[in-house]
């Protein structure tokens, strides 16, 4: 490897080379029946990932069977010769792990991660599922209802809808135009015989790639796979020819009206398949355009021009030719202009790209590869994808070589080659227009004409733009109190060249009074957007050059700064984090900018029924307590905060003498301690000023106990295809002795192997999503069950949830359930703790909350001591009928009593509606629980 001395880029290459050395020792075996096995041994954590990559996806389906690959994936979890309904998930959870699957255009993947001692059982369970599944007509009928719920859920997600619409517009004949999940009509028509024939034709040995990565013995894994999979038939794949997509000859556009608050836009251009040499330059172009805060599209269109509220770019590299996509969200009035600017700014790469900007993009591409190697499941997924999509498990190294070779002229050439008017497609999801005087068929006709008009204008605007223009090493750790009172926690772990940093204060939402609600969230968004002599843009650029990430974080109980960087740059990164903490700029200009985005976020929450359900529940549970408020604050409280009041809030609530600082990764402990002393010892010592302490929670519980049943049922009406429900109770504190018993109780209820999933989804097919949560706090948190379903199934779903909660409260749990929940909790903890960032989080938050900075490492011991009697006591204490609150978000109903009990009002809408810079995560979890 050549090395040009002094270049940050070439220094990173050395770090990448060292990190890759650990995974180059991949053992590849070909069984007699044609099955391919890749084993990647060596991992610092006692974890193993087992993944089965089947070379069939939705693009291998006939049009009349759209969604069948996804349906087969679902049915394989419904039982096999050796495992009954739900037993596969329970078998993996018994090994402390979890299993799931996904279907894509080109493949279907079954992936499990669990403790290393249970690798053989995972291989056996997965083998039984893939070799001898059972397709029961009754189970198929129930699972069909689950998939239909999944389709309805997708239709409620405008970001997913615009992506599907773009592919349907860009591809005229290729199966990539169809949704992976199928349509409601195609799924309803799927018959048992079709699923069996599809399985037999594609789930064969020469179409299966097994990947095992982690702390394993390769010889033992090979024997286990041969023993379990040698009976798999090898009869050749019955692959349906996909055909070639005809060359596009003119721009295309489509538009849909939905009940959304902003316009979701996507512009796509056809690009080659994953193995093509141009993909590396296209990926670099996408990073330059829209994959970081300093990228061109967010920096220019969002921050400078305020034309959009989010902008992104990415490449869909697939087995067949895919797309490069430019996406944005904005107000409806600015949608056409935003489409044009997305294209204009992307084309500007042709004429304006300097070597420094290019180097930053290459660093970002390679550092993401390094981070993927940190977990066993990340290594397995990288090998599996490259093996099945690119045809070579080591293709990642070919790709990295191509990234290293990308030069300015390569980016110029691919942008000129693929961003052509005849190669462009546009999709838009637009807010419904204001109600017009026309009704019925006339209104439908008018909306259809409006959609066509927008599509034609989008085509003209795009045409105009394009024509004009490792070895395991035991960690060492220390706790040091610095001269100003800051607590420093350092842990050395050189197994991966990554360093995670956390600066944490106790506070957050709980430290705010109503007049300053949301101040911590606003601070979190501003604290890394200018410090010392650096502007927000300069910080973002520096973070990218350091190959890392830096952001503020705020939740219900805490506030802080989080960073993650390559180990070689930790000193510069620490200096930058220290500047953000000690001398944040908090400028008036940035305040106005972040205030606008935060107010946009408040508006955008109206499109997220999950968050609305949890917010409605919290208001009903907490009353005037700070936990009742949204972590984003209110328009009034955010609007009243000026620079002086925000700076005063930061000084009063978050002095450095109350700070906990944790640094975990490939560092020298003494070097970190010396660096921290140099920056923080001289900082002033002061005591954090607290807001007025909330009333004791016992008073709130007394108020809840006096409520009538109908006063503990609250509603919010939203025009959506699904209803969303939270059934919850007051919960535990962060230091409650029974919090571990409560966690296991919730685990027995939730998860794929839990009672609620088995009853509501597997047996009754009432829901697509159901989950259980225990959220602790400095004050009591909450225990809650969440689900989403069709409105006409809501009554039965609620009754079933209540029945299951009553059953576990009165009858308790079995020894087998408790053992499985313990194994799952311990295994999940081990899996989560693979990342340096997770350890830094745990150390910092446990110290800040007074739990002890090392207590996270004793989690397994605490879980193992829980007994059935402890579970029974937790159920009796927390799952009390007289404290149950139900919050429902659903389409409007005409029940006067329900209308009277509706607890949430629509937030005031700004003149120009914009969504958040980053959409809420897809996972079902209430916002702001740090």
PDB file of N, CA and C in Angstrom, residues 264-354:
ATOM      1  N   UNK A 264     -43.256  15.654   0.382  1.00  0.00           N
ATOM      2  CA  UNK A 264     -42.133  14.715   0.344  1.00  0.00           C
ATOM      3  C   UNK A 264     -41.756  14.510  -1.121  1.00  0.00           C
ATOM      4  N   UNK A 265     -40.499  14.796  -1.457  1.00  0.00           N
ATOM      5  CA  UNK A 265     -40.057  14.824  -2.850  1.00  0.00           C
ATOM      6  C   UNK A 265     -38.898  13.860  -3.061  1.00  0.00           C
ATOM      7  N   UNK A 266     -38.842  13.239  -4.245  1.00  0.00           N
ATOM      8  CA  UNK A 266     -37.724  12.375  -4.601  1.00  0.00           C
ATOM      9  C   UNK A 266     -37.477  12.481  -6.094  1.00  0.00           C
ATOM     10  N   UNK A 267     -36.211  12.655  -6.455  1.00  0.00           N
ATOM     11  CA  UNK A 267     -35.797  12.693  -7.857  1.00  0.00           C
ATOM     12  C   UNK A 267     -34.789  11.577  -8.047  1.00  0.00           C
ATOM     13  N   UNK A 268     -35.039  10.689  -9.026  1.00  0.00           N
ATOM     14  CA  UNK A 268     -34.167   9.539  -9.230  1.00  0.00           C
ATOM     15  C   UNK A 268     -33.616   9.475 -10.642  1.00  0.00           C
ATOM     16  N   UNK A 269     -32.411   8.912 -10.763  1.00  0.00           N
ATOM     17  CA  UNK A 269     -31.760   8.710 -12.059  1.00  0.00           C
ATOM     18  C   UNK A 269     -31.240   7.276 -12.106  1.00  0.00           C
ATOM     19  N   UNK A 270     -31.451   6.589 -13.221  1.00  0.00           N
ATOM     20  CA  UNK A 270     -30.972   5.221 -13.364  1.00  0.00           C
ATOM     21  C   UNK A 270     -29.450   5.177 -13.307  1.00  0.00           C
ATOM     22  N   UNK A 271     -28.913   4.202 -12.551  1.00  0.00           N
ATOM     23  CA  UNK A 271     -27.467   4.001 -12.436  1.00  0.00           C
ATOM     24  C   UNK A 271     -27.178   2.507 -12.587  1.00  0.00           C
ATOM     25  N   UNK A 272     -25.912   2.119 -12.783  1.00  0.00           N
ATOM     26  CA  UNK A 272     -25.594   0.696 -13.010  1.00  0.00           C
ATOM     27  C   UNK A 272     -25.767  -0.154 -11.756  1.00  0.00           C
ATOM     28  N   UNK A 273     -25.567  -1.452 -11.922  1.00  0.00           N
ATOM     29  CA  UNK A 273     -25.703  -2.406 -10.818  1.00  0.00           C
ATOM     30  C   UNK A 273     -24.524  -2.289  -9.855  1.00  0.00           C
ATOM     31  N   UNK A 274     -24.609  -3.017  -8.743  1.00  0.00           N
ATOM     32  CA  UNK A 274     -23.685  -2.834  -7.622  1.00  0.00           C
ATOM     33  C   UNK A 274     -22.226  -3.079  -7.986  1.00  0.00           C
ATOM     34  N   UNK A 275     -21.935  -3.974  -8.907  1.00  0.00           N
ATOM     35  CA  UNK A 275     -20.548  -4.323  -9.236  1.00  0.00           C
ATOM     36  C   UNK A 275     -19.896  -3.333 -10.196  1.00  0.00           C
ATOM     37  N   UNK A 276     -20.664  -2.438 -10.773  1.00  0.00           N
ATOM     38  CA  UNK A 276     -20.115  -1.546 -11.805  1.00  0.00           C
ATOM     39  C   UNK A 276     -19.097  -0.583 -11.196  1.00  0.00           C
ATOM     40  N   UNK A 277     -17.973  -0.322 -11.895  1.00  0.00           N
ATOM     41  CA  UNK A 277     -16.960   0.591 -11.346  1.00  0.00           C
ATOM     42  C   UNK A 277     -17.464   2.001 -11.059  1.00  0.00           C
ATOM     43  N   UNK A 278     -18.513   2.457 -11.748  1.00  0.00           N
ATOM     44  CA  UNK A 278     -19.021   3.810 -11.524  1.00  0.00           C
ATOM     45  C   UNK A 278     -19.693   3.981 -10.168  1.00  0.00           C
ATOM     46  N   UNK A 279     -20.087   2.881  -9.517  1.00  0.00           N
ATOM     47  CA  UNK A 279     -20.844   2.991  -8.268  1.00  0.00           C
ATOM     48  C   UNK A 279     -20.016   3.685  -7.190  1.00  0.00           C
ATOM     49  N   UNK A 280     -18.716   3.451  -7.151  1.00  0.00           N
ATOM     50  CA  UNK A 280     -17.874   4.093  -6.135  1.00  0.00           C
ATOM     51  C   UNK A 280     -17.937   5.609  -6.273  1.00  0.00           C
ATOM     52  N   UNK A 281     -17.777   6.136  -7.488  1.00  0.00           N
ATOM     53  CA  UNK A 281     -17.841   7.580  -7.698  1.00  0.00           C
ATOM     54  C   UNK A 281     -19.242   8.111  -7.407  1.00  0.00           C
ATOM     55  N   UNK A 282     -20.275   7.337  -7.729  1.00  0.00           N
ATOM     56  CA  UNK A 282     -21.643   7.755  -7.423  1.00  0.00           C
ATOM     57  C   UNK A 282     -21.869   7.827  -5.917  1.00  0.00           C
ATOM     58  N   UNK A 283     -21.330   6.863  -5.171  1.00  0.00           N
ATOM     59  CA  UNK A 283     -21.450   6.898  -3.709  1.00  0.00           C
ATOM     60  C   UNK A 283     -20.749   8.128  -3.129  1.00  0.00           C
ATOM     61  N   UNK A 284     -19.574   8.448  -3.648  1.00  0.00           N
ATOM     62  CA  UNK A 284     -18.869   9.643  -3.183  1.00  0.00           C
ATOM     63  C   UNK A 284     -19.699  10.885  -3.488  1.00  0.00           C
ATOM     64  N   UNK A 285     -20.307  10.933  -4.672  1.00  0.00           N
ATOM     65  CA  UNK A 285     -21.151  12.071  -5.028  1.00  0.00           C
ATOM     66  C   UNK A 285     -22.333  12.185  -4.067  1.00  0.00           C
ATOM     67  N   UNK A 286     -22.945  11.052  -3.704  1.00  0.00           N
ATOM     68  CA  UNK A 286     -24.081  11.088  -2.775  1.00  0.00           C
ATOM     69  C   UNK A 286     -23.654  11.592  -1.407  1.00  0.00           C
ATOM     70  N   UNK A 287     -22.462  11.194  -0.941  1.00  0.00           N
ATOM     71  CA  UNK A 287     -21.949  11.692   0.340  1.00  0.00           C
ATOM     72  C   UNK A 287     -21.725  13.197   0.268  1.00  0.00           C
ATOM     73  N   UNK A 288     -21.134  13.664  -0.831  1.00  0.00           N
ATOM     74  CA  UNK A 288     -20.906  15.094  -1.002  1.00  0.00           C
ATOM     75  C   UNK A 288     -22.213  15.874  -0.986  1.00  0.00           C
ATOM     76  N   UNK A 289     -23.261  15.270  -1.529  1.00  0.00           N
ATOM     77  CA  UNK A 289     -24.528  15.986  -1.688  1.00  0.00           C
ATOM     78  C   UNK A 289     -25.410  15.949  -0.451  1.00  0.00           C
ATOM     79  N   UNK A 290     -25.497  14.800   0.248  1.00  0.00           N
ATOM     80  CA  UNK A 290     -26.545  14.771   1.258  1.00  0.00           C
ATOM     81  C   UNK A 290     -26.463  13.745   2.345  1.00  0.00           C
ATOM     82  N   UNK A 291     -25.273  13.421   2.848  1.00  0.00           N
ATOM     83  CA  UNK A 291     -25.216  12.418   3.899  1.00  0.00           C
ATOM     84  C   UNK A 291     -24.530  12.908   5.168  1.00  0.00           C
ATOM     85  N   UNK A 292     -24.466  14.225   5.360  1.00  0.00           N
ATOM     86  CA  UNK A 292     -23.938  14.791   6.609  1.00  0.00           C
ATOM     87  C   UNK A 292     -24.425  16.225   6.739  1.00  0.00           C
ATOM     88  N   UNK A 293     -24.216  16.813   7.897  1.00  0.00           N
ATOM     89  CA  UNK A 293     -24.635  18.189   8.127  1.00  0.00           C
ATOM     90  C   UNK A 293     -23.896  19.174   7.218  1.00  0.00           C
ATOM     91  N   UNK A 294     -22.653  18.839   6.849  1.00  0.00           N
ATOM     92  CA  UNK A 294     -21.883  19.752   6.002  1.00  0.00           C
ATOM     93  C   UNK A 294     -22.056  19.463   4.521  1.00  0.00           C
ATOM     94  N   UNK A 295     -22.876  18.475   4.172  1.00  0.00           N
ATOM     95  CA  UNK A 295     -23.104  18.155   2.764  1.00  0.00           C
ATOM     96  C   UNK A 295     -23.832  19.304   2.063  1.00  0.00           C
ATOM     97  N   UNK A 296     -23.751  19.317   0.752  1.00  0.00           N
ATOM     98  CA  UNK A 296     -24.201  20.490   0.007  1.00  0.00           C
ATOM     99  C   UNK A 296     -25.710  20.727   0.094  1.00  0.00           C
ATOM    100  N   UNK A 297     -26.492  19.691  -0.075  1.00  0.00           N
ATOM    101  CA  UNK A 297     -27.941  19.919  -0.129  1.00  0.00           C
ATOM    102  C   UNK A 297     -28.496  20.471   1.182  1.00  0.00           C
ATOM    103  N   UNK A 298     -28.212  19.868   2.345  1.00  0.00           N
ATOM    104  CA  UNK A 298     -28.715  20.477   3.582  1.00  0.00           C
ATOM    105  C   UNK A 298     -28.067  21.823   3.885  1.00  0.00           C
ATOM    106  N   UNK A 299     -26.777  21.943   3.591  1.00  0.00           N
ATOM    107  CA  UNK A 299     -26.082  23.191   3.918  1.00  0.00           C
ATOM    108  C   UNK A 299     -26.601  24.361   3.085  1.00  0.00           C
ATOM    109  N   UNK A 300     -26.866  24.127   1.804  1.00  0.00           N
ATOM    110  CA  UNK A 300     -27.281  25.226   0.927  1.00  0.00           C
ATOM    111  C   UNK A 300     -28.796  25.395   0.887  1.00  0.00           C
ATOM    112  N   UNK A 301     -29.514  24.314   0.671  1.00  0.00           N
ATOM    113  CA  UNK A 301     -30.969  24.433   0.484  1.00  0.00           C
ATOM    114  C   UNK A 301     -31.719  24.579   1.806  1.00  0.00           C
ATOM    115  N   UNK A 302     -31.221  23.927   2.855  1.00  0.00           N
ATOM    116  CA  UNK A 302     -31.909  24.028   4.156  1.00  0.00           C
ATOM    117  C   UNK A 302     -31.400  25.214   4.970  1.00  0.00           C
ATOM    118  N   UNK A 303     -30.077  25.279   5.170  1.00  0.00           N
ATOM    119  CA  UNK A 303     -29.526  26.283   6.076  1.00  0.00           C
ATOM    120  C   UNK A 303     -29.390  27.655   5.431  1.00  0.00           C
ATOM    121  N   UNK A 304     -28.889  27.707   4.204  1.00  0.00           N
ATOM    122  CA  UNK A 304     -28.661  29.011   3.577  1.00  0.00           C
ATOM    123  C   UNK A 304     -29.942  29.578   2.974  1.00  0.00           C
ATOM    124  N   UNK A 305     -30.599  28.808   2.104  1.00  0.00           N
ATOM    125  CA  UNK A 305     -31.761  29.321   1.372  1.00  0.00           C
ATOM    126  C   UNK A 305     -33.073  29.113   2.113  1.00  0.00           C
ATOM    127  N   UNK A 306     -33.096  28.228   3.100  1.00  0.00           N
ATOM    128  CA  UNK A 306     -34.323  27.886   3.841  1.00  0.00           C
ATOM    129  C   UNK A 306     -35.450  27.486   2.903  1.00  0.00           C
ATOM    130  N   UNK A 307     -35.066  26.788   1.836  1.00  0.00           N
ATOM    131  CA  UNK A 307     -36.042  26.316   0.851  1.00  0.00           C
ATOM    132  C   UNK A 307     -36.643  24.988   1.273  1.00  0.00           C
ATOM    133  N   UNK A 308     -35.859  24.141   1.927  1.00  0.00           N
ATOM    134  CA  UNK A 308     -36.321  22.833   2.369  1.00  0.00           C
ATOM    135  C   UNK A 308     -36.033  22.694   3.856  1.00  0.00           C
ATOM    136  N   UNK A 309     -36.651  21.709   4.476  1.00  0.00           N
ATOM    137  CA  UNK A 309     -36.366  21.450   5.883  1.00  0.00           C
ATOM    138  C   UNK A 309     -35.515  20.203   6.058  1.00  0.00           C
ATOM    139  N   UNK A 310     -35.373  19.393   5.029  1.00  0.00           N
ATOM    140  CA  UNK A 310     -34.421  18.283   5.046  1.00  0.00           C
ATOM    141  C   UNK A 310     -34.061  17.957   3.607  1.00  0.00           C
ATOM    142  N   UNK A 311     -32.865  17.430   3.415  1.00  0.00           N
ATOM    143  CA  UNK A 311     -32.410  17.045   2.075  1.00  0.00           C
ATOM    144  C   UNK A 311     -31.406  15.920   2.221  1.00  0.00           C
ATOM    145  N   UNK A 312     -31.459  14.991   1.297  1.00  0.00           N
ATOM    146  CA  UNK A 312     -30.636  13.798   1.415  1.00  0.00           C
ATOM    147  C   UNK A 312     -30.338  13.261   0.026  1.00  0.00           C
ATOM    148  N   UNK A 313     -29.264  12.474  -0.105  1.00  0.00           N
ATOM    149  CA  UNK A 313     -28.921  11.810  -1.356  1.00  0.00           C
ATOM    150  C   UNK A 313     -28.381  10.429  -1.041  1.00  0.00           C
ATOM    151  N   UNK A 314     -28.749   9.444  -1.819  1.00  0.00           N
ATOM    152  CA  UNK A 314     -28.199   8.111  -1.626  1.00  0.00           C
ATOM    153  C   UNK A 314     -28.293   7.308  -2.922  1.00  0.00           C
ATOM    154  N   UNK A 315     -27.493   6.242  -2.982  1.00  0.00           N
ATOM    155  CA  UNK A 315     -27.453   5.375  -4.150  1.00  0.00           C
ATOM    156  C   UNK A 315     -28.060   4.030  -3.769  1.00  0.00           C
ATOM    157  N   UNK A 316     -29.032   3.578  -4.558  1.00  0.00           N
ATOM    158  CA  UNK A 316     -29.586   2.237  -4.390  1.00  0.00           C
ATOM    159  C   UNK A 316     -28.812   1.316  -5.320  1.00  0.00           C
ATOM    160  N   UNK A 317     -27.747   0.697  -4.799  1.00  0.00           N
ATOM    161  CA  UNK A 317     -26.936  -0.228  -5.583  1.00  0.00           C
ATOM    162  C   UNK A 317     -27.541  -1.623  -5.447  1.00  0.00           C
ATOM    163  N   UNK A 318     -28.033  -2.182  -6.538  1.00  0.00           N
ATOM    164  CA  UNK A 318     -28.777  -3.433  -6.527  1.00  0.00           C
ATOM    165  C   UNK A 318     -28.138  -4.436  -7.484  1.00  0.00           C
ATOM    166  N   UNK A 319     -28.695  -5.656  -7.509  1.00  0.00           N
ATOM    167  CA  UNK A 319     -28.148  -6.678  -8.414  1.00  0.00           C
ATOM    168  C   UNK A 319     -28.308  -6.274  -9.873  1.00  0.00           C
ATOM    169  N   UNK A 320     -29.430  -5.675 -10.179  1.00  0.00           N
ATOM    170  CA  UNK A 320     -29.671  -5.084 -11.497  1.00  0.00           C
ATOM    171  C   UNK A 320     -29.504  -3.573 -11.365  1.00  0.00           C
ATOM    172  N   UNK A 321     -29.459  -2.834 -12.482  1.00  0.00           N
ATOM    173  CA  UNK A 321     -29.303  -1.372 -12.384  1.00  0.00           C
ATOM    174  C   UNK A 321     -30.321  -0.752 -11.434  1.00  0.00           C
ATOM    175  N   UNK A 322     -29.845   0.204 -10.602  1.00  0.00           N
ATOM    176  CA  UNK A 322     -30.688   0.833  -9.591  1.00  0.00           C
ATOM    177  C   UNK A 322     -30.875   2.313  -9.834  1.00  0.00           C
ATOM    178  N   UNK A 323     -30.864   3.104  -8.740  1.00  0.00           N
ATOM    179  CA  UNK A 323     -31.127   4.541  -8.835  1.00  0.00           C
ATOM    180  C   UNK A 323     -30.188   5.303  -7.905  1.00  0.00           C
ATOM    181  N   UNK A 324     -29.830   6.525  -8.300  1.00  0.00           N
ATOM    182  CA  UNK A 324     -29.326   7.516  -7.367  1.00  0.00           C
ATOM    183  C   UNK A 324     -30.483   8.456  -7.090  1.00  0.00           C
ATOM    184  N   UNK A 325     -30.752   8.732  -5.810  1.00  0.00           N
ATOM    185  CA  UNK A 325     -31.962   9.448  -5.418  1.00  0.00           C
ATOM    186  C   UNK A 325     -31.593  10.720  -4.652  1.00  0.00           C
ATOM    187  N   UNK A 326     -32.209  11.820  -5.043  1.00  0.00           N
ATOM    188  CA  UNK A 326     -32.129  13.091  -4.332  1.00  0.00           C
ATOM    189  C   UNK A 326     -33.495  13.321  -3.704  1.00  0.00           C
ATOM    190  N   UNK A 327     -33.547  13.532  -2.393  1.00  0.00           N
ATOM    191  CA  UNK A 327     -34.844  13.667  -1.733  1.00  0.00           C
ATOM    192  C   UNK A 327     -34.862  14.890  -0.836  1.00  0.00           C
ATOM    193  N   UNK A 328     -36.071  15.386  -0.581  1.00  0.00           N
ATOM    194  CA  UNK A 328     -36.225  16.565   0.265  1.00  0.00           C
ATOM    195  C   UNK A 328     -37.641  16.627   0.799  1.00  0.00           C
ATOM    196  N   UNK A 329     -37.829  17.408   1.849  1.00  0.00           N
ATOM    197  CA  UNK A 329     -39.156  17.742   2.349  1.00  0.00           C
ATOM    198  C   UNK A 329     -39.253  19.252   2.440  1.00  0.00           C
ATOM    199  N   UNK A 330     -40.413  19.779   2.104  1.00  0.00           N
ATOM    200  CA  UNK A 330     -40.605  21.226   2.084  1.00  0.00           C
ATOM    201  C   UNK A 330     -42.089  21.527   2.145  1.00  0.00           C
ATOM    202  N   UNK A 331     -42.448  22.785   2.058  1.00  0.00           N
ATOM    203  CA  UNK A 331     -43.859  23.156   2.014  1.00  0.00           C
ATOM    204  C   UNK A 331     -44.405  22.882   0.619  1.00  0.00           C
ATOM    205  N   UNK A 332     -45.717  22.721   0.515  1.00  0.00           N
ATOM    206  CA  UNK A 332     -46.330  22.429  -0.774  1.00  0.00           C
ATOM    207  C   UNK A 332     -46.078  23.547  -1.783  1.00  0.00           C
ATOM    208  N   UNK A 333     -46.095  24.786  -1.298  1.00  0.00           N
ATOM    209  CA  UNK A 333     -45.925  25.920  -2.216  1.00  0.00           C
ATOM    210  C   UNK A 333     -44.537  25.946  -2.846  1.00  0.00           C
ATOM    211  N   UNK A 334     -43.547  25.337  -2.185  1.00  0.00           N
ATOM    212  CA  UNK A 334     -42.174  25.390  -2.688  1.00  0.00           C
ATOM    213  C   UNK A 334     -41.721  24.086  -3.325  1.00  0.00           C
ATOM    214  N   UNK A 335     -42.629  23.156  -3.525  1.00  0.00           N
ATOM    215  CA  UNK A 335     -42.251  21.826  -3.973  1.00  0.00           C
ATOM    216  C   UNK A 335     -41.561  21.847  -5.332  1.00  0.00           C
ATOM    217  N   UNK A 336     -42.147  22.521  -6.304  1.00  0.00           N
ATOM    218  CA  UNK A 336     -41.545  22.534  -7.646  1.00  0.00           C
ATOM    219  C   UNK A 336     -40.186  23.213  -7.632  1.00  0.00           C
ATOM    220  N   UNK A 337     -40.069  24.307  -6.921  1.00  0.00           N
ATOM    221  CA  UNK A 337     -38.780  25.000  -6.834  1.00  0.00           C
ATOM    222  C   UNK A 337     -37.735  24.108  -6.169  1.00  0.00           C
ATOM    223  N   UNK A 338     -38.143  23.361  -5.134  1.00  0.00           N
ATOM    224  CA  UNK A 338     -37.205  22.481  -4.446  1.00  0.00           C
ATOM    225  C   UNK A 338     -36.702  21.379  -5.363  1.00  0.00           C
ATOM    226  N   UNK A 339     -37.577  20.845  -6.194  1.00  0.00           N
ATOM    227  CA  UNK A 339     -37.154  19.816  -7.150  1.00  0.00           C
ATOM    228  C   UNK A 339     -36.074  20.356  -8.073  1.00  0.00           C
ATOM    229  N   UNK A 340     -36.280  21.548  -8.582  1.00  0.00           N
ATOM    230  CA  UNK A 340     -35.287  22.150  -9.460  1.00  0.00           C
ATOM    231  C   UNK A 340     -33.963  22.404  -8.776  1.00  0.00           C
ATOM    232  N   UNK A 341     -34.024  22.879  -7.531  1.00  0.00           N
ATOM    233  CA  UNK A 341     -32.782  23.175  -6.812  1.00  0.00           C
ATOM    234  C   UNK A 341     -32.030  21.900  -6.430  1.00  0.00           C
ATOM    235  N   UNK A 342     -32.737  20.822  -6.130  1.00  0.00           N
ATOM    236  CA  UNK A 342     -32.057  19.555  -5.876  1.00  0.00           C
ATOM    237  C   UNK A 342     -31.178  19.171  -7.058  1.00  0.00           C
ATOM    238  N   UNK A 343     -31.728  19.313  -8.257  1.00  0.00           N
ATOM    239  CA  UNK A 343     -30.982  18.952  -9.469  1.00  0.00           C
ATOM    240  C   UNK A 343     -29.876  19.968  -9.728  1.00  0.00           C
ATOM    241  N   UNK A 344     -30.187  21.254  -9.579  1.00  0.00           N
ATOM    242  CA  UNK A 344     -29.185  22.293  -9.852  1.00  0.00           C
ATOM    243  C   UNK A 344     -27.954  22.138  -8.958  1.00  0.00           C
ATOM    244  N   UNK A 345     -28.169  21.953  -7.667  1.00  0.00           N
ATOM    245  CA  UNK A 345     -27.040  21.846  -6.748  1.00  0.00           C
ATOM    246  C   UNK A 345     -26.259  20.550  -6.961  1.00  0.00           C
ATOM    247  N   UNK A 346     -26.930  19.503  -7.412  1.00  0.00           N
ATOM    248  CA  UNK A 346     -26.224  18.255  -7.710  1.00  0.00           C
ATOM    249  C   UNK A 346     -25.340  18.420  -8.936  1.00  0.00           C
ATOM    250  N   UNK A 347     -25.831  19.105  -9.934  1.00  0.00           N
ATOM    251  CA  UNK A 347     -25.032  19.346 -11.145  1.00  0.00           C
ATOM    252  C   UNK A 347     -23.852  20.262 -10.874  1.00  0.00           C
ATOM    253  N   UNK A 348     -23.947  21.078  -9.820  1.00  0.00           N
ATOM    254  CA  UNK A 348     -22.844  21.989  -9.509  1.00  0.00           C
ATOM    255  C   UNK A 348     -21.568  21.243  -9.151  1.00  0.00           C
ATOM    256  N   UNK A 349     -21.673  19.958  -8.798  1.00  0.00           N
ATOM    257  CA  UNK A 349     -20.475  19.167  -8.536  1.00  0.00           C
ATOM    258  C   UNK A 349     -19.575  19.076  -9.757  1.00  0.00           C
ATOM    259  N   UNK A 350     -20.170  19.200 -10.934  1.00  0.00           N
ATOM    260  CA  UNK A 350     -19.399  19.086 -12.175  1.00  0.00           C
ATOM    261  C   UNK A 350     -18.356  20.196 -12.268  1.00  0.00           C
ATOM    262  N   UNK A 351     -18.724  21.393 -11.853  1.00  0.00           N
ATOM    263  CA  UNK A 351     -17.844  22.547 -12.025  1.00  0.00           C
ATOM    264  C   UNK A 351     -17.155  22.995 -10.743  1.00  0.00           C
ATOM    265  N   UNK A 352     -17.712  22.646  -9.580  1.00  0.00           N
ATOM    266  CA  UNK A 352     -17.174  23.182  -8.325  1.00  0.00           C
ATOM    267  C   UNK A 352     -16.983  22.053  -7.321  1.00  0.00           C
ATOM    268  N   UNK A 353     -15.784  21.486  -7.300  1.00  0.00           N
ATOM    269  CA  UNK A 353     -15.448  20.439  -6.342  1.00  0.00           C
ATOM    270  C   UNK A 353     -13.954  20.509  -6.079  1.00  0.00           C
ATOM    271  N   UNK A 354     -13.594  20.880  -4.833  1.00  0.00           N
ATOM    272  CA  UNK A 354     -12.165  20.980  -4.532  1.00  0.00           C
ATOM    273  C   UNK A 354     -11.667  19.696  -3.874  1.00  0.00           C
TER     274      UNK A 354
END
